[in-house]
mmCIF file of C-alpha atoms in Angstrom:
data_model
loop_
_atom_site.group_PDB
_atom_site.id
_atom_site.type_symbol
_atom_site.label_atom_id
_atom_site.label_comp_id
_atom_site.label_asym_id
_atom_site.label_seq_id
_atom_site.Cartn_x
_atom_site.Cartn_y
_atom_site.Cartn_z
ATOM 1 C CA MET L 7 -22.705 -66.146 -40.062
ATOM 2 C CA LEU L 8 -25.945 -67.723 -38.915
ATOM 3 C CA GLU L 9 -25.616 -70.445 -41.556
ATOM 4 C CA LEU L 10 -22.015 -71.199 -40.542
ATOM 5 C CA GLY L 11 -22.866 -71.206 -36.849
ATOM 6 C CA LEU L 12 -25.882 -73.467 -37.233
ATOM 7 C CA ALA L 13 -23.858 -75.886 -39.364
ATOM 8 C CA CYS L 14 -21.581 -76.435 -36.339
ATOM 9 C CA HIS L 15 -24.477 -76.768 -33.891
ATOM 10 C CA ASN L 16 -25.361 -80.314 -32.797
ATOM 11 C CA PRO L 17 -28.558 -80.215 -30.705
ATOM 12 C CA ASP L 18 -28.067 -83.888 -29.737
ATOM 13 C CA ASP L 19 -24.786 -83.070 -27.985
ATOM 14 C CA PRO L 20 -25.350 -81.970 -24.348
ATOM 15 C CA ALA L 21 -22.532 -79.440 -24.754
ATOM 16 C CA HIS L 22 -24.562 -77.767 -27.519
ATOM 17 C CA GLU L 23 -27.981 -77.764 -25.860
ATOM 18 C CA ASP L 24 -28.256 -73.964 -25.977
ATOM 19 C CA ASP L 25 -29.585 -72.562 -29.231
ATOM 20 C CA PRO L 26 -26.772 -70.481 -30.752
ATOM 21 C CA ARG L 27 -29.043 -68.025 -32.626
ATOM 22 C CA ASP L 28 -28.851 -65.243 -30.002
ATOM 23 C CA ASP L 29 -25.071 -65.445 -29.765
ATOM 24 C CA LEU L 30 -24.770 -65.547 -33.550
ATOM 25 C CA ALA L 31 -27.076 -62.544 -33.925
ATOM 26 C CA GLU L 32 -24.904 -60.625 -31.462
ATOM 27 C CA MET L 33 -21.789 -61.627 -33.406
ATOM 28 C CA ALA L 34 -23.450 -60.482 -36.634
ATOM 29 C CA GLN L 35 -24.242 -57.095 -35.074
ATOM 30 C CA ASP L 36 -20.614 -56.826 -33.950
ATOM 31 C CA ALA L 37 -19.552 -57.663 -37.511
ATOM 32 C CA ILE L 38 -21.815 -54.961 -38.912
ATOM 33 C CA GLY L 39 -20.437 -52.434 -36.432
ATOM 34 C CA TRP L 40 -16.889 -53.481 -37.236
ATOM 35 C CA GLY L 41 -17.600 -53.202 -40.945
ATOM 36 C CA ARG L 42 -19.084 -49.736 -40.552
ATOM 37 C CA ALA L 43 -16.195 -48.587 -38.419
ATOM 38 C CA TYR L 44 -13.767 -49.630 -41.126
ATOM 39 C CA ARG L 45 -16.055 -48.477 -43.935
ATOM 40 C CA LEU L 46 -16.420 -51.920 -45.466
ATOM 41 C CA ARG L 47 -19.451 -51.174 -47.584
ATOM 42 C CA GLU L 48 -19.365 -54.214 -49.831
ATOM 43 C CA GLN L 49 -21.055 -56.964 -47.801
ATOM 44 C CA GLU L 50 -19.193 -59.917 -49.252
ATOM 45 C CA PHE L 51 -15.796 -58.253 -48.857
ATOM 46 C CA GLY L 52 -16.656 -57.110 -45.338
ATOM 47 C CA LEU L 53 -17.874 -60.518 -44.170
ATOM 48 C CA ARG L 54 -14.945 -62.321 -45.783
ATOM 49 C CA THR L 55 -12.519 -59.867 -44.157
ATOM 50 C CA LEU L 56 -14.204 -60.291 -40.777
ATOM 51 C CA ILE L 57 -14.065 -64.084 -40.970
ATOM 52 C CA GLU L 58 -10.403 -63.966 -42.005
ATOM 53 C CA PHE L 59 -9.678 -61.616 -39.103
ATOM 54 C CA PHE L 60 -11.324 -63.902 -36.555
ATOM 55 C CA CYS L 61 -9.664 -66.984 -38.061
ATOM 56 C CA ALA L 62 -6.250 -65.327 -37.924
ATOM 57 C CA PHE L 63 -6.736 -64.025 -34.385
ATOM 58 C CA ASP L 64 -5.261 -66.557 -31.990
ATOM 59 C CA ASN L 65 -7.510 -66.375 -28.954
ATOM 60 C CA GLY L 66 -6.221 -69.560 -27.353
ATOM 61 C CA TRP L 67 -9.501 -71.414 -27.797
ATOM 62 C CA PHE L 68 -10.005 -74.845 -29.291
ATOM 63 C CA GLY L 69 -9.268 -74.610 -32.994
ATOM 64 C CA ALA L 70 -6.900 -71.655 -32.645
ATOM 65 C CA PRO L 71 -3.298 -72.113 -33.797
ATOM 66 C CA SER L 72 -2.011 -72.172 -30.210
ATOM 67 C CA TRP L 73 -4.473 -74.790 -28.896
ATOM 68 C CA GLY L 74 -1.982 -77.662 -29.299
ATOM 69 C CA ARG L 75 0.668 -75.766 -27.315
ATOM 70 C CA ILE L 76 -1.861 -74.965 -24.593
ATOM 71 C CA VAL L 77 -2.920 -78.615 -24.330
ATOM 72 C CA ASP L 78 0.679 -79.887 -24.239
ATOM 73 C CA ARG L 79 1.679 -77.379 -21.556
ATOM 74 C CA PHE L 80 -1.414 -78.089 -19.442
ATOM 75 C CA VAL L 81 -0.916 -81.862 -19.672
ATOM 76 C CA ALA L 82 2.750 -81.413 -18.659
ATOM 77 C CA ALA L 83 1.689 -79.340 -15.639
ATOM 78 C CA VAL L 84 -1.034 -81.619 -14.245
ATOM 79 C CA ASP L 85 1.480 -84.148 -12.902
ATOM 80 C CA ASP L 86 4.146 -81.711 -11.743
ATOM 81 C CA ARG L 87 3.403 -79.587 -8.676
ATOM 82 C CA GLU L 88 6.570 -77.578 -9.339
ATOM 83 C CA HIS L 89 5.624 -76.739 -12.928
ATOM 84 C CA GLU L 90 5.788 -72.993 -13.660
ATOM 85 C CA HIS L 91 2.039 -73.004 -14.470
ATOM 86 C CA TRP L 92 1.324 -73.403 -10.748
ATOM 87 C CA ARG L 93 3.488 -70.496 -9.528
ATOM 88 C CA VAL L 94 0.380 -68.420 -8.770
ATOM 89 C CA HIS L 95 -1.815 -71.311 -7.595
ATOM 90 C CA ARG L 96 0.607 -73.453 -5.596
ATOM 91 C CA ASP L 97 -0.171 -71.671 -2.306
ATOM 92 C CA GLN L 98 -3.933 -71.437 -2.795
ATOM 93 C CA PRO L 99 -6.081 -73.432 -0.329
ATOM 94 C CA TRP L 100 -7.847 -75.313 -3.141
ATOM 95 C CA PHE L 101 -4.671 -76.447 -4.911
ATOM 96 C CA ASP L 102 -3.899 -79.672 -2.980
ATOM 97 C CA GLU L 103 -7.480 -80.891 -3.257
ATOM 98 C CA TRP L 104 -7.573 -80.081 -6.985
ATOM 99 C CA PHE L 105 -4.260 -81.794 -7.597
ATOM 100 C CA THR L 106 -5.467 -85.043 -5.990
ATOM 101 C CA SER L 107 -9.068 -85.028 -7.313
ATOM 102 C CA ARG L 108 -8.478 -85.688 -10.995
ATOM 103 C CA PRO L 109 -11.554 -87.360 -12.574
ATOM 104 C CA ALA L 110 -11.060 -91.031 -13.413
ATOM 105 C CA ASP L 111 -12.034 -90.596 -17.075
ATOM 106 C CA ILE L 112 -8.969 -88.378 -17.651
ATOM 107 C CA ALA L 113 -6.576 -90.056 -15.192
ATOM 108 C CA ASP L 114 -4.344 -90.971 -18.112
ATOM 109 C CA ASN L 115 -2.465 -88.027 -19.653
ATOM 110 C CA ALA L 116 -2.682 -89.534 -23.124
ATOM 111 C CA GLU L 117 -6.497 -89.654 -22.848
ATOM 112 C CA LEU L 118 -6.673 -86.132 -21.415
ATOM 113 C CA ARG L 119 -4.539 -84.842 -24.291
ATOM 114 C CA ARG L 120 -6.534 -86.788 -26.894
ATOM 115 C CA LEU L 121 -9.855 -85.427 -25.652
ATOM 116 C CA LEU L 122 -8.644 -81.844 -25.368
ATOM 117 C CA LEU L 123 -7.197 -81.940 -28.887
ATOM 118 C CA ALA L 124 -10.316 -83.620 -30.312
ATOM 119 C CA GLY L 125 -12.563 -81.014 -28.723
ATOM 120 C CA PRO L 126 -13.016 -79.979 -25.104
ATOM 121 C CA ASP L 127 -16.757 -80.557 -25.479
ATOM 122 C CA LEU L 128 -15.931 -84.288 -25.501
ATOM 123 C CA LEU L 129 -14.816 -84.094 -21.865
ATOM 124 C CA SER L 130 -17.203 -85.187 -19.143
ATOM 125 C CA GLU L 131 -18.658 -82.349 -17.088
ATOM 126 C CA ALA L 132 -16.389 -83.258 -14.167
ATOM 127 C CA ALA L 133 -13.312 -83.365 -16.406
ATOM 128 C CA ALA L 134 -14.147 -80.032 -18.030
ATOM 129 C CA GLU L 135 -14.652 -78.394 -14.633
ATOM 130 C CA TRP L 136 -11.363 -79.873 -13.412
ATOM 131 C CA CYS L 137 -9.505 -78.398 -16.405
ATOM 132 C CA VAL L 138 -11.108 -74.989 -15.901
ATOM 133 C CA GLU L 139 -10.357 -75.053 -12.155
ATOM 134 C CA GLY L 140 -6.783 -75.999 -13.060
ATOM 135 C CA ALA L 141 -6.539 -72.742 -15.007
ATOM 136 C CA ILE L 142 -6.192 -74.202 -18.487
ATOM 137 C CA GLY L 143 -7.443 -70.832 -19.713
ATOM 138 C CA TYR L 144 -4.316 -69.205 -18.291
ATOM 139 C CA VAL L 145 -1.750 -71.491 -19.911
ATOM 140 C CA CYS L 146 0.558 -69.366 -22.017
ATOM 141 C CA ARG L 147 -0.228 -69.638 -25.720
ATOM 142 C CA ASP L 148 2.956 -67.889 -26.888
ATOM 143 C CA ASP L 149 5.188 -70.003 -29.102
ATOM 144 C CA HIS L 150 8.212 -68.758 -27.100
ATOM 145 C CA ALA L 151 10.235 -68.405 -30.308
ATOM 146 C CA ASN L 152 11.289 -64.924 -29.208
ATOM 147 C CA GLY L 153 11.205 -65.563 -25.489
ATOM 148 C CA CYS L 154 8.287 -64.904 -23.179
ATOM 149 C CA GLU L 155 8.132 -62.389 -20.360
ATOM 150 C CA ARG L 156 5.015 -64.080 -18.987
ATOM 151 C CA CYS L 157 6.735 -67.456 -18.601
ATOM 152 C CA GLY L 158 10.254 -66.189 -17.997
ATOM 153 C CA VAL L 159 11.603 -67.822 -21.163
ATOM 154 C CA PRO L 160 14.552 -65.692 -22.322
ATOM 155 C CA PRO L 161 14.825 -64.592 -25.962
ATOM 156 C CA ALA L 162 17.018 -66.805 -28.107
ATOM 157 C CA THR L 163 20.490 -65.381 -28.534
ATOM 158 C CA GLU L 164 22.351 -65.402 -31.795
ATOM 159 C CA SER L 165 25.587 -67.306 -31.762
ATOM 160 C CA SER L 166 28.663 -65.161 -32.273
ATOM 161 C CA SER L 167 30.538 -66.849 -35.051
#
């Protein structure tokens, strides 16, 4: 895990200035605990299973299967005050200021989408903060294929033929 984590670490990138060794060591300890809990005694099998589990788990982060949906839904919401994403935030005192204070480097939706899909660490600090303040972390990651209670999307109905 340390080798994989360090391979992704770029110390020249300001977004990666923190040394990942402590976080990776904690993840390794979690992996060991997980392996023990599930009695995965063979190290290679246990590590491979753990990696597959984390890769299959869609946590909504960059690189997860739902990231593209999250980006598309967030980009659709940033220009539409009536978008369902804002139902909780629309009446908050900070909302109007946030909605009108979009950083210039992501003023274009195509550029915002491109940067988010390429890697959120490519955003400027101001742009990243703006996305976080705009609750990108709360955009629904469900594919809505079977409806979505969270977003109010009804389940698809079968046609009666």
